[in-house]
XYZ file of C-alpha atoms in Angstrom:
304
model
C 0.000 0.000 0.000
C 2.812 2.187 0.669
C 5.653 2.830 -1.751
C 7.604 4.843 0.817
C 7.753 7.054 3.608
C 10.170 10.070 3.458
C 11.014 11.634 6.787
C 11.650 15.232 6.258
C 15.344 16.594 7.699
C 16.480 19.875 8.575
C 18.195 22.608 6.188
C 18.554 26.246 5.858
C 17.294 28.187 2.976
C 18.807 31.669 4.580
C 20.765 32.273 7.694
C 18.864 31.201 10.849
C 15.885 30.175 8.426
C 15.278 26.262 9.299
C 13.038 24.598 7.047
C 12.142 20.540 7.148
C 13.431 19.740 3.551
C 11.131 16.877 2.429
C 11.779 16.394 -1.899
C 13.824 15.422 -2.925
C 15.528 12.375 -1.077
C 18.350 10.134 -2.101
C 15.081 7.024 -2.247
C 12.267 9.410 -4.203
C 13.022 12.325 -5.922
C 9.792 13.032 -7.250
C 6.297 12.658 -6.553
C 4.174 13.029 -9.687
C 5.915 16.208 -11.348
C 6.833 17.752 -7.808
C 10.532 17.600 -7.430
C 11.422 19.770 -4.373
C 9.293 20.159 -1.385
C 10.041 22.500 1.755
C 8.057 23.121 5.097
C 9.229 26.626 6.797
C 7.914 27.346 10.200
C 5.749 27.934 12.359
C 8.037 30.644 13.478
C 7.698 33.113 16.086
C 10.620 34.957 15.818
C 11.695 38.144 18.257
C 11.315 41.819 17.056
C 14.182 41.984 15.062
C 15.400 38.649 13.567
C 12.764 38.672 10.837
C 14.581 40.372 8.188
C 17.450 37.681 8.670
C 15.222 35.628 6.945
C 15.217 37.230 4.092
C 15.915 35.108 1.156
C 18.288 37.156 -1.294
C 17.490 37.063 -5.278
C 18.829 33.599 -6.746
C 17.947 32.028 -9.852
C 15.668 29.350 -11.128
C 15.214 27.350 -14.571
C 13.059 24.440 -15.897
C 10.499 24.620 -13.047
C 8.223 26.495 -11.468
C 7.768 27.472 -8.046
C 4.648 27.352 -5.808
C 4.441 29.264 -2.585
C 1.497 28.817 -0.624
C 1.173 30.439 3.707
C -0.503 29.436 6.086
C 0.547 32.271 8.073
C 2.750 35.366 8.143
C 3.596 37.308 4.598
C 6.172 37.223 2.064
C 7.040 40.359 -0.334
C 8.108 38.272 -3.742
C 10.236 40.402 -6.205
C 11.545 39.057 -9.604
C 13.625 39.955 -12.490
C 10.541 40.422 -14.744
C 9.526 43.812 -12.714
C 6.727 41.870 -10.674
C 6.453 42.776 -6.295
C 3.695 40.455 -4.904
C 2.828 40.405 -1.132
C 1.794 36.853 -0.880
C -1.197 36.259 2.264
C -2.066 33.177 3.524
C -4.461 31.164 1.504
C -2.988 32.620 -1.886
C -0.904 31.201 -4.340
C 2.384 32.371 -5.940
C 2.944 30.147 -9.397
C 6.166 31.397 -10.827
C 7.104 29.833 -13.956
C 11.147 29.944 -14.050
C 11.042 28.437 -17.911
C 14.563 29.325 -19.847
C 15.207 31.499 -16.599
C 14.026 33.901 -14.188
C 15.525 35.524 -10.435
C 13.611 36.202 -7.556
C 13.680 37.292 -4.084
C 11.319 36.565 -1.066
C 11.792 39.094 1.851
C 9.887 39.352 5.130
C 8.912 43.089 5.357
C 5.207 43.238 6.699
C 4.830 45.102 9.707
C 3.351 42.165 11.674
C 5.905 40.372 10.760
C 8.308 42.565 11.683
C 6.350 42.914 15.810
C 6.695 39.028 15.951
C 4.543 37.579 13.916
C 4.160 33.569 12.935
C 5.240 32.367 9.555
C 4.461 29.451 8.365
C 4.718 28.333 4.701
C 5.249 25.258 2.110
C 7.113 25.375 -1.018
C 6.899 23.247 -4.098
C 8.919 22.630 -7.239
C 7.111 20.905 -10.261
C 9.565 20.414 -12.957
C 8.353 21.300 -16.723
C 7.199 18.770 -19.293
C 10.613 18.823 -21.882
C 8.425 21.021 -24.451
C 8.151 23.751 -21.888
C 11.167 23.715 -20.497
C 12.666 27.081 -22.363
C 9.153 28.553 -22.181
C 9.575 32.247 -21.202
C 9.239 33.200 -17.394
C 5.790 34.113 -16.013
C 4.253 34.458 -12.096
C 0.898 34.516 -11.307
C -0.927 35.342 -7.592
C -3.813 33.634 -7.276
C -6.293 34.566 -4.177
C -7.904 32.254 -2.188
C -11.673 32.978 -3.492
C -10.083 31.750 -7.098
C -9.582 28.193 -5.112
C -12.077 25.814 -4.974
C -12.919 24.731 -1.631
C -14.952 21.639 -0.600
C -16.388 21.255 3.194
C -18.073 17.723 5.081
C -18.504 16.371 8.205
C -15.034 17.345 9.807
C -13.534 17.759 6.373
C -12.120 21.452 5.248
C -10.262 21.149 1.434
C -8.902 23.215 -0.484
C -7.961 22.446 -4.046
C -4.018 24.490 -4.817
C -3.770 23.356 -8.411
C -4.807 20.949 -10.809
C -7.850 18.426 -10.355
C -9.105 16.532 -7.528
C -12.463 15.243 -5.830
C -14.031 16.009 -9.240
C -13.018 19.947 -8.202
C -10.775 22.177 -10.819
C -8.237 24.812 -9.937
C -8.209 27.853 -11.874
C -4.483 27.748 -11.591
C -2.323 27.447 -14.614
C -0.095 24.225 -14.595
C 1.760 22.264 -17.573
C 0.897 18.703 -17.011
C -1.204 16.763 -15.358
C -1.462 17.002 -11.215
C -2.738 17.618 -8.089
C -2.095 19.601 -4.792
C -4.602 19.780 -1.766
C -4.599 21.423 1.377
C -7.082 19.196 3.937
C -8.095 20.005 7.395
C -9.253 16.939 9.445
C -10.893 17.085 12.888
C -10.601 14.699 15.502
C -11.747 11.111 13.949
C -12.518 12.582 10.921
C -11.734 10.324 7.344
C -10.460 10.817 3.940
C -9.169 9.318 0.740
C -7.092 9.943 -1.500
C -7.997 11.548 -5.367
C -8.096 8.709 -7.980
C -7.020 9.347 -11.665
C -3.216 10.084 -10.617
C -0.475 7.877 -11.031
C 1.716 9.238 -8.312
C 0.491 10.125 -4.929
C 1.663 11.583 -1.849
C 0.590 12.530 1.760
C 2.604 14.881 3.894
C 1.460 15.291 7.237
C 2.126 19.209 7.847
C 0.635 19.027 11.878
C -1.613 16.276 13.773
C -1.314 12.686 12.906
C -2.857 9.749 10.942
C -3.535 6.079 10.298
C -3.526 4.201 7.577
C -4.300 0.502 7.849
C -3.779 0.268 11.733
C 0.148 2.219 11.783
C 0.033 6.154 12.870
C 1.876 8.598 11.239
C 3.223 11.752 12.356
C 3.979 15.565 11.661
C 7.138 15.668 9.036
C 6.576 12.412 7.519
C 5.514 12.064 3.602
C 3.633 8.997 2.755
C 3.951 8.010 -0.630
C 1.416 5.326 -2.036
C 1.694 2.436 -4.210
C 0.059 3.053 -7.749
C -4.128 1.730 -8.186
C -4.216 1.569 -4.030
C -7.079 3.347 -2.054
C -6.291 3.582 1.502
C -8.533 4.995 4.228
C -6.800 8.359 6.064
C -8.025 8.533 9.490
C -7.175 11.409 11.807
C -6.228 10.584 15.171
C -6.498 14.343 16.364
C -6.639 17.697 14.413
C -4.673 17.318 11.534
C -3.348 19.267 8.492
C -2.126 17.420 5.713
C -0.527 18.545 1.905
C -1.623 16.153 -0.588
C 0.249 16.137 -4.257
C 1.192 14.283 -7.473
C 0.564 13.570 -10.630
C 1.851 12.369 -13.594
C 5.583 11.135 -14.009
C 7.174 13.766 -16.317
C 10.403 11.395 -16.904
C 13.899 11.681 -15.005
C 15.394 15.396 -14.131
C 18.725 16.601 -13.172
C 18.341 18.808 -10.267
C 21.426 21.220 -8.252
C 20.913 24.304 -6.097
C 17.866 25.904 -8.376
C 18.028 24.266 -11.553
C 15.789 21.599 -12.470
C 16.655 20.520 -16.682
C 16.009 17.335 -18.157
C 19.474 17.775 -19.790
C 22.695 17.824 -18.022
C 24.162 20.077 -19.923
C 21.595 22.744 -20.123
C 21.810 23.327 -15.890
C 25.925 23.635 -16.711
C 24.986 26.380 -19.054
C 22.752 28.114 -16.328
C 25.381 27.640 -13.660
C 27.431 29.545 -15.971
C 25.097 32.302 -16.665
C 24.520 33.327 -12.966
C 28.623 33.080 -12.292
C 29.123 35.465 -15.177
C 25.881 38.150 -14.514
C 24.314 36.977 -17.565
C 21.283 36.953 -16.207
C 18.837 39.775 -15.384
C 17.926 40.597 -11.166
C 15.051 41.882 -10.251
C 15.054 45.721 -11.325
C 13.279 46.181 -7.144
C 15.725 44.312 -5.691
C 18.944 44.401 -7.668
C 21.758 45.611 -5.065
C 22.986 41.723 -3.428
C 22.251 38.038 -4.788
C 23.288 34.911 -3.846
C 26.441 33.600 -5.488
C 26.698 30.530 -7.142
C 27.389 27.823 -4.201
C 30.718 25.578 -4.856
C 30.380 22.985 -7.212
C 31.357 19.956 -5.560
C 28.774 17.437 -7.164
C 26.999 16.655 -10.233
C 23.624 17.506 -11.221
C 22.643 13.720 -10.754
C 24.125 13.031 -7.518
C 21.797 13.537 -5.055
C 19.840 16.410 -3.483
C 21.190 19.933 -4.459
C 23.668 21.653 -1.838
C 21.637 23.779 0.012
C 18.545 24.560 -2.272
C 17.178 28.342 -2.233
C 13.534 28.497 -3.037
């Protein structure tokens, strides 16, 4: 019934900025087309530190980047002129395509008197065809999602198609990615018409088939199985997948499905070839050392 379960580990996408790093793993590095998952948060952070957060621009290609909150605010900048506040409940789809920069800075005033963050990021990589598309980013609010409500059920459908539900949101191949609510007791199952399916268990816990499951775990489940979710107290779970999109090379923010092409974009950024954002142009991140090859494992220290 289940293929795997990934247990999510620590890294740091900024200075003092912990996040439980979840996709990829050295067992699974996909799930459907979703190649990279992150968990930031909850953090309550003193008056002061929040700015230390601050994520500096960087550079992505062949993917594109979902950033959904379910708390706190994030001030996205990129090199194609756009500034979007992003609230929880909305989501940020930034197409990276042939290339793009961005920044994500924590510069609300609530955030700045102490206020929680808490967020997820997502990768999906890009069917081949699109992979050179040019960049785009949408903000999508959370009256554009569809929501669906039961007997201690809360959903909301991110992207694709689910629960016979349809999200408004632009994606390039076939997929899904939930956000459930479960109350105490409550059950679920899991949307059928995908190939590749995956659980992560954001806060609460879960059984499936008589074993519990806990906070930071990602249960990934076998192809054609329908298992029962049941919640053993409040929970809030991410669900995802999709369709396989083929193998991808992935290091730091480049996600190609040719080697060379991320060797040409590690280039790029180490010789300013590529444009920052025209808001937020004055520091960057530098091109990390490059101390393994694109299909060795998970990048060094990923910057969403």
């Amino acid at each position: 019934m289940l293929d795997i379960i990934i247990e999510a580990r620590h890294a740091e996408i900024s200075p003092g900025f912990g996040v439980k790093r979840i996709l990829p793993c050295q067992l699974r590095r996909m799930v459907g087309p979703f190649i990279f998952m992150d968990h930031g948060g909850p953090l309550n952070l003193p008056v002061g530190h929040v700015s230390g957060l601050d994520v500096l621009p960087h550079p992505h290609i062949g993917l594109s980047t979902v950033s959904y909150l379910f708390s706190g605010n994030v001030t996205h900048r990129d090199s194609l002129g756009v500034e979007q506040v992003i609230k929880p409940g909305e989501v940020n789809w930034m197409t990276a395509g042939k290339g793009i920069v961005h920044s994500e800075r924590f510069e609300d005033p609530a955030m700045l008197a102490g206020g929680e963050l808490e967020m997820i990021q997502t990768w999906v990589a890009l069917p081949e065809k699109d992979e050179e598309n040019e960049p785009s980013f949408m903000n999508y609010k959370p009256e554009q999602l569809p929501v669906f409500t039961d007997t201690g059920v809360w959903m909301r459908l991110i992207a694709g198609d689910a629960y016979g539900l349809k999200s408004s949101v632009d994606t390039h191949s076939p997929l899904f990615y939930v956000h459930v609510v479960l109350d105490k007791e409550a059950r679920f199952g899991l949307p059928h018409g995908h190939s590749e399916r995956g659980v992560y268990i954001v806060n609460g816990s879960v059984e499936v088939n008589g074993v519990t499951y806990k906070a930071g775990q990602l249960m990934v489940f076998t192809k054609g199985v329908d298992p029962l979710i049941i919640a053993k107290e409040q929970s809030t779970l991410m669900m995802l997948g999709g369709e396989h999109l083929g193998d991808r090379f992935i290091w730091w923010n480049f996600v190609s499905s040719r080697r060379e092409r991320i060797d040409q974009a590690k280039e790029d950024w180490k010789q300013g070839r590529i444009d920052l954002p025209p808001m937020d142009n004055e520091e960057f991140v530098p091109l990390p050392s490059d101390k393994s090859k694109p299909a060795g494992g998970p990048p060094p220290n990923p910057l969403s």
